[in-house]
Amino acid sequence: LNDLLYRWKIGALPIDIVGVVSNHFDYQKVVVNHDIPFHHIKVTKDNKPQAEAQLLELVEQTGTELVVLARYMQVLSDALCRKMSGRIINIHHSFLPSFKGANPYKQAYERGVKLIGATAHYVTADLDEGPIIEQDTARITHA
């Protein structure tokens, strides 16, 4: 999120950011310092349908065209994925299709890979399976 906000601030990301919705309070100060509305929605297994309804309501109220998931760390429901098809991008910290799901860095380390990466992809109901938009890699050592 910090990198996205920085790129937006310097004009390298030519978009209108209408707000940030997070399930982490620790981003509030960073977002507010950029004069962007911040919305906290707590997500638990018990309130997930209500949390997703709140998110969808905010998207509709603000006229949001695209949602970018950065450190959201929640699997979206099939229903939300269908309603927002083609309008949600996830930033996943692995070179997909390798190391899907949680803890991709740990998975990569345990596998001993020599290249790590990041992938931006459209979100679908299948975890980390959506169409890939962009990828980048970096060579690493385990020394």
PDB file of C-alpha atoms in Angstrom:
ATOM      1  CA  LEU A   1       0.000   0.000   0.000  1.00  0.00           C
ATOM      2  CA  ASN A   2       2.811   2.414   0.872  1.00  0.00           C
ATOM      3  CA  ASP A   3       4.366   1.982  -2.565  1.00  0.00           C
ATOM      4  CA  LEU A   4       1.033   2.507  -4.326  1.00  0.00           C
ATOM      5  CA  LEU A   5       0.371   5.685  -2.337  1.00  0.00           C
ATOM      6  CA  TYR A   6       3.898   6.970  -3.005  1.00  0.00           C
ATOM      7  CA  ARG A   7       3.598   6.366  -6.748  1.00  0.00           C
ATOM      8  CA  TRP A   8       0.178   8.060  -6.744  1.00  0.00           C
ATOM      9  CA  LYS A   9       1.553  11.064  -4.838  1.00  0.00           C
ATOM     10  CA  ILE A  10       4.432  11.651  -7.282  1.00  0.00           C
ATOM     11  CA  GLY A  11       2.144  11.275 -10.295  1.00  0.00           C
ATOM     12  CA  ALA A  12       3.520   7.940 -11.471  1.00  0.00           C
ATOM     13  CA  LEU A  13       0.154   6.270 -10.903  1.00  0.00           C
ATOM     14  CA  PRO A  14      -2.401   8.352 -12.806  1.00  0.00           C
ATOM     15  CA  ILE A  15      -5.569   7.324 -10.982  1.00  0.00           C
ATOM     16  CA  ASP A  16      -8.073   8.807  -8.567  1.00  0.00           C
ATOM     17  CA  ILE A  17      -7.944   7.078  -5.195  1.00  0.00           C
ATOM     18  CA  VAL A  18     -11.400   7.521  -3.675  1.00  0.00           C
ATOM     19  CA  GLY A  19     -10.573   5.710  -0.455  1.00  0.00           C
ATOM     20  CA  VAL A  20      -8.764   2.904   1.269  1.00  0.00           C
ATOM     21  CA  VAL A  21     -10.629   0.093   2.960  1.00  0.00           C
ATOM     22  CA  SER A  22      -8.531  -2.051   5.252  1.00  0.00           C
ATOM     23  CA  ASN A  23      -8.947  -4.792   7.769  1.00  0.00           C
ATOM     24  CA  HIS A  24      -5.799  -3.412   9.470  1.00  0.00           C
ATOM     25  CA  PHE A  25      -5.961  -0.240  11.597  1.00  0.00           C
ATOM     26  CA  ASP A  26      -2.201   0.280  11.247  1.00  0.00           C
ATOM     27  CA  TYR A  27      -2.669   1.814   7.778  1.00  0.00           C
ATOM     28  CA  GLN A  28      -5.009   4.556   8.967  1.00  0.00           C
ATOM     29  CA  LYS A  29      -2.302   7.132   9.729  1.00  0.00           C
ATOM     30  CA  VAL A  30      -0.503   6.597   6.416  1.00  0.00           C
ATOM     31  CA  VAL A  31      -3.723   6.891   4.423  1.00  0.00           C
ATOM     32  CA  VAL A  32      -5.048   9.935   6.289  1.00  0.00           C
ATOM     33  CA  ASN A  33      -1.656  11.664   5.853  1.00  0.00           C
ATOM     34  CA  HIS A  34      -2.286  11.419   2.087  1.00  0.00           C
ATOM     35  CA  ASP A  35      -5.703  13.089   2.549  1.00  0.00           C
ATOM     36  CA  ILE A  36      -7.492   9.924   1.453  1.00  0.00           C
ATOM     37  CA  PRO A  37     -10.589   8.643   3.273  1.00  0.00           C
ATOM     38  CA  PHE A  38      -9.838   5.538   5.366  1.00  0.00           C
ATOM     39  CA  HIS A  39     -12.425   2.897   6.208  1.00  0.00           C
ATOM     40  CA  HIS A  40     -11.710   0.061   8.625  1.00  0.00           C
ATOM     41  CA  ILE A  41     -13.752  -3.101   8.209  1.00  0.00           C
ATOM     42  CA  LYS A  42     -12.906  -5.844  10.651  1.00  0.00           C
ATOM     43  CA  VAL A  43     -13.105  -9.250   8.989  1.00  0.00           C
ATOM     44  CA  THR A  44     -13.518 -12.481  10.925  1.00  0.00           C
ATOM     45  CA  LYS A  45     -14.859 -15.865   9.918  1.00  0.00           C
ATOM     46  CA  ASP A  46     -18.049 -14.993  11.824  1.00  0.00           C
ATOM     47  CA  ASN A  47     -18.713 -11.625  10.141  1.00  0.00           C
ATOM     48  CA  LYS A  48     -17.263 -12.173   6.669  1.00  0.00           C
ATOM     49  CA  PRO A  49     -20.600 -11.865   4.783  1.00  0.00           C
ATOM     50  CA  GLN A  50     -21.395  -8.603   6.611  1.00  0.00           C
ATOM     51  CA  ALA A  51     -17.853  -7.277   6.047  1.00  0.00           C
ATOM     52  CA  GLU A  52     -18.081  -8.014   2.332  1.00  0.00           C
ATOM     53  CA  ALA A  53     -21.493  -6.319   2.199  1.00  0.00           C
ATOM     54  CA  GLN A  54     -19.925  -3.214   3.809  1.00  0.00           C
ATOM     55  CA  LEU A  55     -17.116  -3.272   1.260  1.00  0.00           C
ATOM     56  CA  LEU A  56     -19.552  -3.602  -1.629  1.00  0.00           C
ATOM     57  CA  GLU A  57     -21.650  -0.738  -0.240  1.00  0.00           C
ATOM     58  CA  LEU A  58     -18.565   1.517  -0.078  1.00  0.00           C
ATOM     59  CA  VAL A  59     -17.626   0.559  -3.638  1.00  0.00           C
ATOM     60  CA  GLU A  60     -21.095   1.482  -4.848  1.00  0.00           C
ATOM     61  CA  GLN A  61     -21.301   4.724  -2.800  1.00  0.00           C
ATOM     62  CA  THR A  62     -17.957   6.011  -4.057  1.00  0.00           C
ATOM     63  CA  GLY A  63     -18.328   4.880  -7.659  1.00  0.00           C
ATOM     64  CA  THR A  64     -15.175   2.820  -7.348  1.00  0.00           C
ATOM     65  CA  GLU A  65     -14.208   1.243 -10.650  1.00  0.00           C
ATOM     66  CA  LEU A  66     -11.300  -0.877  -9.436  1.00  0.00           C
ATOM     67  CA  VAL A  67     -10.358  -2.420  -6.081  1.00  0.00           C
ATOM     68  CA  VAL A  68      -6.711  -3.276  -5.391  1.00  0.00           C
ATOM     69  CA  LEU A  69      -6.007  -5.761  -2.620  1.00  0.00           C
ATOM     70  CA  ALA A  70      -2.738  -4.973  -0.853  1.00  0.00           C
ATOM     71  CA  ARG A  71      -2.113  -6.965   2.348  1.00  0.00           C
ATOM     72  CA  TYR A  72      -5.819  -7.743   2.631  1.00  0.00           C
ATOM     73  CA  MET A  73      -5.038 -11.388   3.434  1.00  0.00           C
ATOM     74  CA  GLN A  74      -8.613 -12.625   3.130  1.00  0.00           C
ATOM     75  CA  VAL A  75     -10.093 -15.004   0.607  1.00  0.00           C
ATOM     76  CA  LEU A  76     -13.058 -13.289  -1.019  1.00  0.00           C
ATOM     77  CA  SER A  77     -16.334 -15.154  -1.322  1.00  0.00           C
ATOM     78  CA  ASP A  78     -17.471 -16.549  -4.652  1.00  0.00           C
ATOM     79  CA  ALA A  79     -20.436 -14.157  -4.542  1.00  0.00           C
ATOM     80  CA  LEU A  80     -18.240 -11.050  -4.157  1.00  0.00           C
ATOM     81  CA  CYS A  81     -15.883 -12.281  -6.875  1.00  0.00           C
ATOM     82  CA  ARG A  82     -18.838 -12.678  -9.244  1.00  0.00           C
ATOM     83  CA  LYS A  83     -20.319  -9.258  -8.382  1.00  0.00           C
ATOM     84  CA  MET A  84     -16.959  -7.533  -8.865  1.00  0.00           C
ATOM     85  CA  SER A  85     -15.672  -9.670 -11.751  1.00  0.00           C
ATOM     86  CA  GLY A  86     -12.831  -7.921 -13.570  1.00  0.00           C
ATOM     87  CA  ARG A  87     -12.782  -5.086 -11.017  1.00  0.00           C
ATOM     88  CA  ILE A  88     -10.546  -6.503  -8.256  1.00  0.00           C
ATOM     89  CA  ILE A  89      -6.776  -6.825  -8.533  1.00  0.00           C
ATOM     90  CA  ASN A  90      -4.663  -8.727  -6.024  1.00  0.00           C
ATOM     91  CA  ILE A  91      -0.981  -8.140  -5.386  1.00  0.00           C
ATOM     92  CA  HIS A  92       0.452 -11.544  -4.456  1.00  0.00           C
ATOM     93  CA  HIS A  93       4.009 -11.905  -3.202  1.00  0.00           C
ATOM     94  CA  SER A  94       5.084 -14.818  -5.349  1.00  0.00           C
ATOM     95  CA  PHE A  95       5.728 -15.506  -8.992  1.00  0.00           C
ATOM     96  CA  LEU A  96       2.418 -17.233  -9.659  1.00  0.00           C
ATOM     97  CA  PRO A  97       1.502 -19.960 -10.285  1.00  0.00           C
ATOM     98  CA  SER A  98       4.136 -20.896  -7.690  1.00  0.00           C
ATOM     99  CA  PHE A  99       3.402 -20.534  -3.975  1.00  0.00           C
ATOM    100  CA  LYS A 100      -0.284 -19.699  -3.934  1.00  0.00           C
ATOM    101  CA  GLY A 101      -2.143 -18.774  -0.777  1.00  0.00           C
ATOM    102  CA  ALA A 102      -0.696 -17.785   2.572  1.00  0.00           C
ATOM    103  CA  ASN A 103       2.990 -17.375   3.411  1.00  0.00           C
ATOM    104  CA  PRO A 104       4.445 -17.447  -0.103  1.00  0.00           C
ATOM    105  CA  TYR A 105       7.862 -16.201   1.097  1.00  0.00           C
ATOM    106  CA  LYS A 106       8.061 -19.044   3.609  1.00  0.00           C
ATOM    107  CA  GLN A 107       7.001 -21.540   0.961  1.00  0.00           C
ATOM    108  CA  ALA A 108       9.657 -20.213  -1.435  1.00  0.00           C
ATOM    109  CA  TYR A 109      12.367 -20.288   1.248  1.00  0.00           C
ATOM    110  CA  GLU A 110      11.514 -23.846   2.259  1.00  0.00           C
ATOM    111  CA  ARG A 111      11.621 -24.918  -1.388  1.00  0.00           C
ATOM    112  CA  GLY A 112      15.019 -23.246  -1.858  1.00  0.00           C
ATOM    113  CA  VAL A 113      14.044 -21.240  -4.922  1.00  0.00           C
ATOM    114  CA  LYS A 114      16.607 -18.973  -6.556  1.00  0.00           C
ATOM    115  CA  LEU A 115      14.052 -16.492  -7.930  1.00  0.00           C
ATOM    116  CA  ILE A 116      11.279 -14.860  -5.951  1.00  0.00           C
ATOM    117  CA  GLY A 117       8.652 -12.632  -7.394  1.00  0.00           C
ATOM    118  CA  ALA A 118       5.417 -10.739  -7.190  1.00  0.00           C
ATOM    119  CA  THR A 119       2.304 -10.992  -9.305  1.00  0.00           C
ATOM    120  CA  ALA A 120      -0.589  -8.637  -9.932  1.00  0.00           C
ATOM    121  CA  HIS A 121      -3.650 -10.553 -11.104  1.00  0.00           C
ATOM    122  CA  TYR A 122      -7.393 -10.207 -11.390  1.00  0.00           C
ATOM    123  CA  VAL A 123      -9.249 -11.866  -8.535  1.00  0.00           C
ATOM    124  CA  THR A 124     -11.497 -14.806  -9.297  1.00  0.00           C
ATOM    125  CA  ALA A 125     -13.271 -17.322  -7.085  1.00  0.00           C
ATOM    126  CA  ASP A 126     -10.227 -19.607  -7.478  1.00  0.00           C
ATOM    127  CA  LEU A 127      -7.503 -18.488  -5.055  1.00  0.00           C
ATOM    128  CA  ASP A 128      -4.568 -16.817  -6.850  1.00  0.00           C
ATOM    129  CA  GLU A 129      -5.723 -18.233 -10.205  1.00  0.00           C
ATOM    130  CA  GLY A 130      -7.027 -15.100 -11.944  1.00  0.00           C
ATOM    131  CA  PRO A 131      -5.616 -13.700 -15.182  1.00  0.00           C
ATOM    132  CA  ILE A 132      -2.124 -12.316 -14.644  1.00  0.00           C
ATOM    133  CA  ILE A 133      -1.611  -8.605 -15.297  1.00  0.00           C
ATOM    134  CA  GLU A 134       2.085  -8.174 -14.452  1.00  0.00           C
ATOM    135  CA  GLN A 135       4.933 -10.049 -12.784  1.00  0.00           C
ATOM    136  CA  ASP A 136       8.455  -9.299 -11.654  1.00  0.00           C
ATOM    137  CA  THR A 137      11.232 -11.411 -10.165  1.00  0.00           C
ATOM    138  CA  ALA A 138      14.435 -10.973  -8.203  1.00  0.00           C
ATOM    139  CA  ARG A 139      17.313 -13.418  -7.787  1.00  0.00           C
ATOM    140  CA  ILE A 140      18.089 -14.433  -4.204  1.00  0.00           C
ATOM    141  CA  THR A 141      20.600 -16.550  -2.333  1.00  0.00           C
ATOM    142  CA  HIS A 142      20.100 -18.557   0.794  1.00  0.00           C
ATOM    143  CA  ALA A 143      23.519 -17.729   2.247  1.00  0.00           C
TER     144      ALA A 143
END
